[in-house]
C-alpha cells in the first residue's frame, strides 16, 4: 500500500502536505526526493538531479550504498532497539572500538547520541565535568546546532533571532576568515585571530574556561579553512587556561576533506571530538569521543540517550567506515585536489572573490565587485548572485548548497563517490550561470 501511495504522489502533493502538516520551518532546494542512488536523486515527477550537497554532507559513501544498506537490513532482522545504555549490544560495542581505532591520537571512549547538536552539547557537558569550569569560547560565524545549548555557541544571529536567551557563559572570537578579516586585510591568514583568543579570554570571561569549541573547517560559515598552525595555537591557549579543545567534526568528518578527519590536516589531536552527519550515511546517529581520562569524568547518570547508539544505525556506521577505508578517502583526496584547481579557474570572473576548501568540501564566494564589503574588507557579498547560480544549476539538473555567513557561498559537499566528470559538469554549469548573470 505504501508503494501505491508514493506512486500516486507528485512534487506538488508532497509539498502541499508539508505546508499543511509540518511546522513551517522547513526550507527546500525545490527538489523533493522520492528515491536516490549514489550521486543522483529523483523527485516525484521523475526528474533526476546530480546531488552535489548530499543532505549537507551526510551521504558520504553515496545514496543507497549497498554495503551500508545490507548491514542495516541484517541488524533489522535481529533487533531494532534495546537502549544502548541499558542493554549492551554488539553493534555499539563494535562501533565504539572502531572509533577508538580510527579517531586521532589517544581518543578512545565514545558516547552515542542521535545528531550533531546532541554530540556538541554532550561534549560541553563532559568538558565542564572534567575541568570543573563553566565558560565556553566559540568562533564568530560558527555553527554547532540549533538546540539552545549549541545555539549559544553558534556565532550567527540569523539562527538565534527570537530564540534568546540561550545558555550563558559563552564568548566568541573572530574566525580564521582571511578574505574578510581586518587583521589580514584580505591577504593570507596571519594567525593573528588565534592570538586574539588570549585577549578574548582576558576581557570577556572570568577565566573559568571549560572548553574552546571550533570547526576545523567552517561549513555554514562558508567553507572557511584555517591556515597551518592556527588550530594548534588555539589548543595551546586553551590548555594554558585549563580548558579542553573540542573539535566539531560533525560536518567535516568521515572523509569529507580528503582525510578521515579534518583535524588530521593540521596534526592536532582534540580533547573531545563530536561527530555526526556522515557517520552512518543517512541514518540518525551522532557521537563524541574523548581521551580516557576525560571520558571517565562522566559517572552513571551524568548523561543518557534513549535512542543514541541505535543498533541499526551503529551497524550502518561500521559499514560506512569500512567503505571509506576501502579507497573512498584516498579518491576524495585526489578528486578534491583536482576540484580545488578547477574552481580556482573561476576566480577569473570578477564576481568570484575566492575559492577555497579541502577535499570535497569546497566553497565559491560570490561578490559584487562594485561595492565594498563589511568592515571595508573585500568586495561586498552577493547573495542574489548566489541564489541565481543555485537556481540555474537546479534548472540544469544539479543540486548545490548555497550558504555562508553572508549567504553568498556555493557549497560543494557531494557524495565522496562522485565521478570527476560530474564535478566538471557542475563547474561548467556554474560558469554558464555566471555568464548569464546580468546583475539583477
Tab-separated table of C-alpha atoms in Angstrom, residues 276-440:
chain	number	residue	atom	x	y	z
A	276	UNK	CA	27.523	13.054	13.165
A	277	UNK	CA	26.221	13.636	9.597
A	278	UNK	CA	28.409	11.232	7.567
A	279	UNK	CA	28.804	8.752	10.424
A	280	UNK	CA	26.046	6.363	9.282
A	281	UNK	CA	25.464	7.631	5.739
A	282	UNK	CA	21.994	8.985	6.464
A	283	UNK	CA	20.777	7.003	9.441
A	284	UNK	CA	20.389	9.204	12.546
A	285	UNK	CA	23.457	8.865	14.732
A	286	UNK	CA	25.914	11.129	16.493
A	287	UNK	CA	28.878	10.588	18.769
A	288	UNK	CA	31.536	12.355	20.761
A	289	UNK	CA	34.848	10.679	21.511
A	290	UNK	CA	37.350	11.663	24.191
A	291	UNK	CA	40.599	10.692	25.825
A	292	UNK	CA	40.023	8.065	28.560
A	293	UNK	CA	40.892	10.378	31.462
A	294	UNK	CA	38.435	12.972	30.116
A	295	UNK	CA	35.704	10.455	29.299
A	296	UNK	CA	35.952	8.873	32.743
A	297	UNK	CA	34.881	12.135	34.363
A	298	UNK	CA	31.329	11.089	33.487
A	299	UNK	CA	29.613	8.977	36.110
A	300	UNK	CA	26.500	6.836	35.816
A	301	UNK	CA	23.501	9.108	35.276
A	302	UNK	CA	25.505	12.141	34.133
A	303	UNK	CA	24.358	11.656	30.549
A	304	UNK	CA	21.988	9.349	28.677
A	305	UNK	CA	20.095	8.897	25.425
A	306	UNK	CA	17.135	6.593	24.821
A	307	UNK	CA	17.824	6.134	21.118
A	308	UNK	CA	21.535	7.048	20.962
A	309	UNK	CA	23.629	4.198	19.630
A	310	UNK	CA	20.659	2.532	17.999
A	311	UNK	CA	21.889	-0.893	16.814
A	312	UNK	CA	20.685	-0.433	13.229
A	313	UNK	CA	22.423	2.933	12.938
A	314	UNK	CA	25.594	1.557	14.550
A	315	UNK	CA	25.684	-1.344	12.095
A	316	UNK	CA	25.331	1.144	9.234
A	317	UNK	CA	28.107	3.295	10.695
A	318	UNK	CA	30.509	0.365	10.863
A	319	UNK	CA	29.828	-0.408	7.207
A	320	UNK	CA	30.257	3.271	6.335
A	321	UNK	CA	33.718	3.433	7.913
A	322	UNK	CA	34.759	0.249	6.123
A	323	UNK	CA	33.600	1.707	2.807
A	324	UNK	CA	35.525	4.923	3.471
A	325	UNK	CA	38.682	2.984	4.294
A	326	UNK	CA	38.338	0.901	1.142
A	327	UNK	CA	39.672	3.647	-1.131
A	328	UNK	CA	36.966	6.333	-0.908
A	329	UNK	CA	39.007	8.675	1.297
A	330	UNK	CA	42.032	8.329	-0.981
A	331	UNK	CA	39.862	9.050	-4.022
A	332	UNK	CA	38.401	12.078	-2.242
A	333	UNK	CA	41.867	13.473	-1.676
A	334	UNK	CA	42.704	13.139	-5.368
A	335	UNK	CA	39.378	14.484	-6.661
A	336	UNK	CA	39.492	17.296	-4.128
A	337	UNK	CA	42.901	18.441	-5.329
A	338	UNK	CA	41.626	18.428	-8.910
A	339	UNK	CA	38.435	20.272	-7.933
A	340	UNK	CA	40.363	22.907	-5.999
A	341	UNK	CA	42.452	23.671	-9.088
A	342	UNK	CA	39.388	23.686	-11.339
A	343	UNK	CA	37.455	26.032	-9.059
A	344	UNK	CA	40.417	28.383	-8.957
A	345	UNK	CA	39.738	28.977	-12.670
A	346	UNK	CA	36.500	30.666	-11.624
A	347	UNK	CA	38.457	33.458	-9.949
A	348	UNK	CA	38.950	34.865	-13.447
A	349	UNK	CA	35.350	36.119	-13.107
A	350	UNK	CA	35.241	39.475	-11.333
A	351	UNK	CA	32.200	38.282	-9.360
A	352	UNK	CA	34.126	35.390	-7.801
A	353	UNK	CA	36.020	36.679	-4.806
A	354	UNK	CA	37.657	33.485	-3.613
A	355	UNK	CA	37.508	29.711	-3.934
A	356	UNK	CA	38.658	27.579	-1.004
A	357	UNK	CA	38.308	24.229	0.694
A	358	UNK	CA	39.759	20.800	1.370
A	359	UNK	CA	38.894	17.555	-0.370
A	360	UNK	CA	35.240	17.544	-1.420
A	361	UNK	CA	34.333	20.352	0.969
A	362	UNK	CA	34.833	23.373	-1.280
A	363	UNK	CA	33.335	26.847	-1.431
A	364	UNK	CA	32.986	29.568	-4.070
A	365	UNK	CA	32.455	33.059	-2.627
A	366	UNK	CA	30.429	35.326	-4.907
A	367	UNK	CA	30.761	39.097	-4.690
A	368	UNK	CA	29.644	42.428	-6.078
A	369	UNK	CA	32.975	43.976	-7.118
A	370	UNK	CA	31.392	47.432	-7.355
A	371	UNK	CA	30.594	47.577	-3.632
A	372	UNK	CA	32.797	47.355	-0.557
A	373	UNK	CA	32.043	44.612	1.947
A	374	UNK	CA	31.599	44.651	5.728
A	375	UNK	CA	34.348	46.396	7.712
A	376	UNK	CA	35.743	47.766	4.419
A	377	UNK	CA	37.485	44.463	3.702
A	378	UNK	CA	36.989	42.774	0.311
A	379	UNK	CA	34.112	43.463	-2.088
A	380	UNK	CA	30.540	43.110	-0.885
A	381	UNK	CA	28.953	39.647	-0.666
A	382	UNK	CA	26.365	38.998	-3.381
A	383	UNK	CA	23.659	36.637	-2.112
A	384	UNK	CA	21.432	37.482	-5.092
A	385	UNK	CA	24.056	36.136	-7.480
A	386	UNK	CA	24.471	33.024	-5.338
A	387	UNK	CA	20.725	32.443	-5.444
A	388	UNK	CA	20.770	32.929	-9.228
A	389	UNK	CA	23.538	30.352	-9.645
A	390	UNK	CA	21.742	27.869	-7.406
A	391	UNK	CA	18.554	28.279	-9.456
A	392	UNK	CA	20.453	27.948	-12.741
A	393	UNK	CA	22.086	24.723	-11.587
A	394	UNK	CA	18.774	23.295	-10.434
A	395	UNK	CA	17.294	24.052	-13.847
A	396	UNK	CA	20.310	22.184	-15.265
A	397	UNK	CA	19.590	19.164	-13.106
A	398	UNK	CA	22.138	19.823	-10.349
A	399	UNK	CA	21.511	20.378	-6.636
A	400	UNK	CA	24.140	22.504	-4.869
A	401	UNK	CA	24.209	24.179	-1.479
A	402	UNK	CA	24.138	27.960	-1.115
A	403	UNK	CA	25.177	29.316	2.252
A	404	UNK	CA	27.919	31.045	4.185
A	405	UNK	CA	27.573	33.745	6.816
A	406	UNK	CA	26.526	36.217	4.107
A	407	UNK	CA	24.517	33.644	2.052
A	408	UNK	CA	26.862	34.133	-0.900
A	409	UNK	CA	28.916	30.921	-0.983
A	410	UNK	CA	28.327	27.952	-3.282
A	411	UNK	CA	28.996	24.797	-1.272
A	412	UNK	CA	30.421	21.657	-2.886
A	413	UNK	CA	29.724	18.779	-0.477
A	414	UNK	CA	28.747	15.876	-2.753
A	415	UNK	CA	28.833	12.152	-2.033
A	416	UNK	CA	32.513	11.255	-1.959
A	417	UNK	CA	31.845	8.716	-4.703
A	418	UNK	CA	31.110	11.434	-7.269
A	419	UNK	CA	32.995	10.944	-10.572
A	420	UNK	CA	35.276	13.684	-11.841
A	421	UNK	CA	33.072	14.101	-14.932
A	422	UNK	CA	30.162	15.105	-12.704
A	423	UNK	CA	32.326	17.611	-10.854
A	424	UNK	CA	33.338	19.080	-14.217
A	425	UNK	CA	29.685	19.174	-15.250
A	426	UNK	CA	28.910	21.193	-12.122
A	427	UNK	CA	31.742	23.688	-12.572
A	428	UNK	CA	30.775	24.180	-16.216
A	429	UNK	CA	27.175	24.840	-15.158
A	430	UNK	CA	28.441	27.467	-12.696
A	431	UNK	CA	30.384	29.134	-15.497
A	432	UNK	CA	27.228	29.148	-17.612
A	433	UNK	CA	25.292	30.736	-14.743
A	434	UNK	CA	27.945	33.421	-14.243
A	435	UNK	CA	27.957	34.175	-17.966
A	436	UNK	CA	24.174	34.500	-17.800
A	437	UNK	CA	24.223	36.930	-14.846
A	438	UNK	CA	23.010	40.415	-15.647
A	439	UNK	CA	23.361	41.855	-12.169
A	440	UNK	CA	19.697	41.610	-11.174
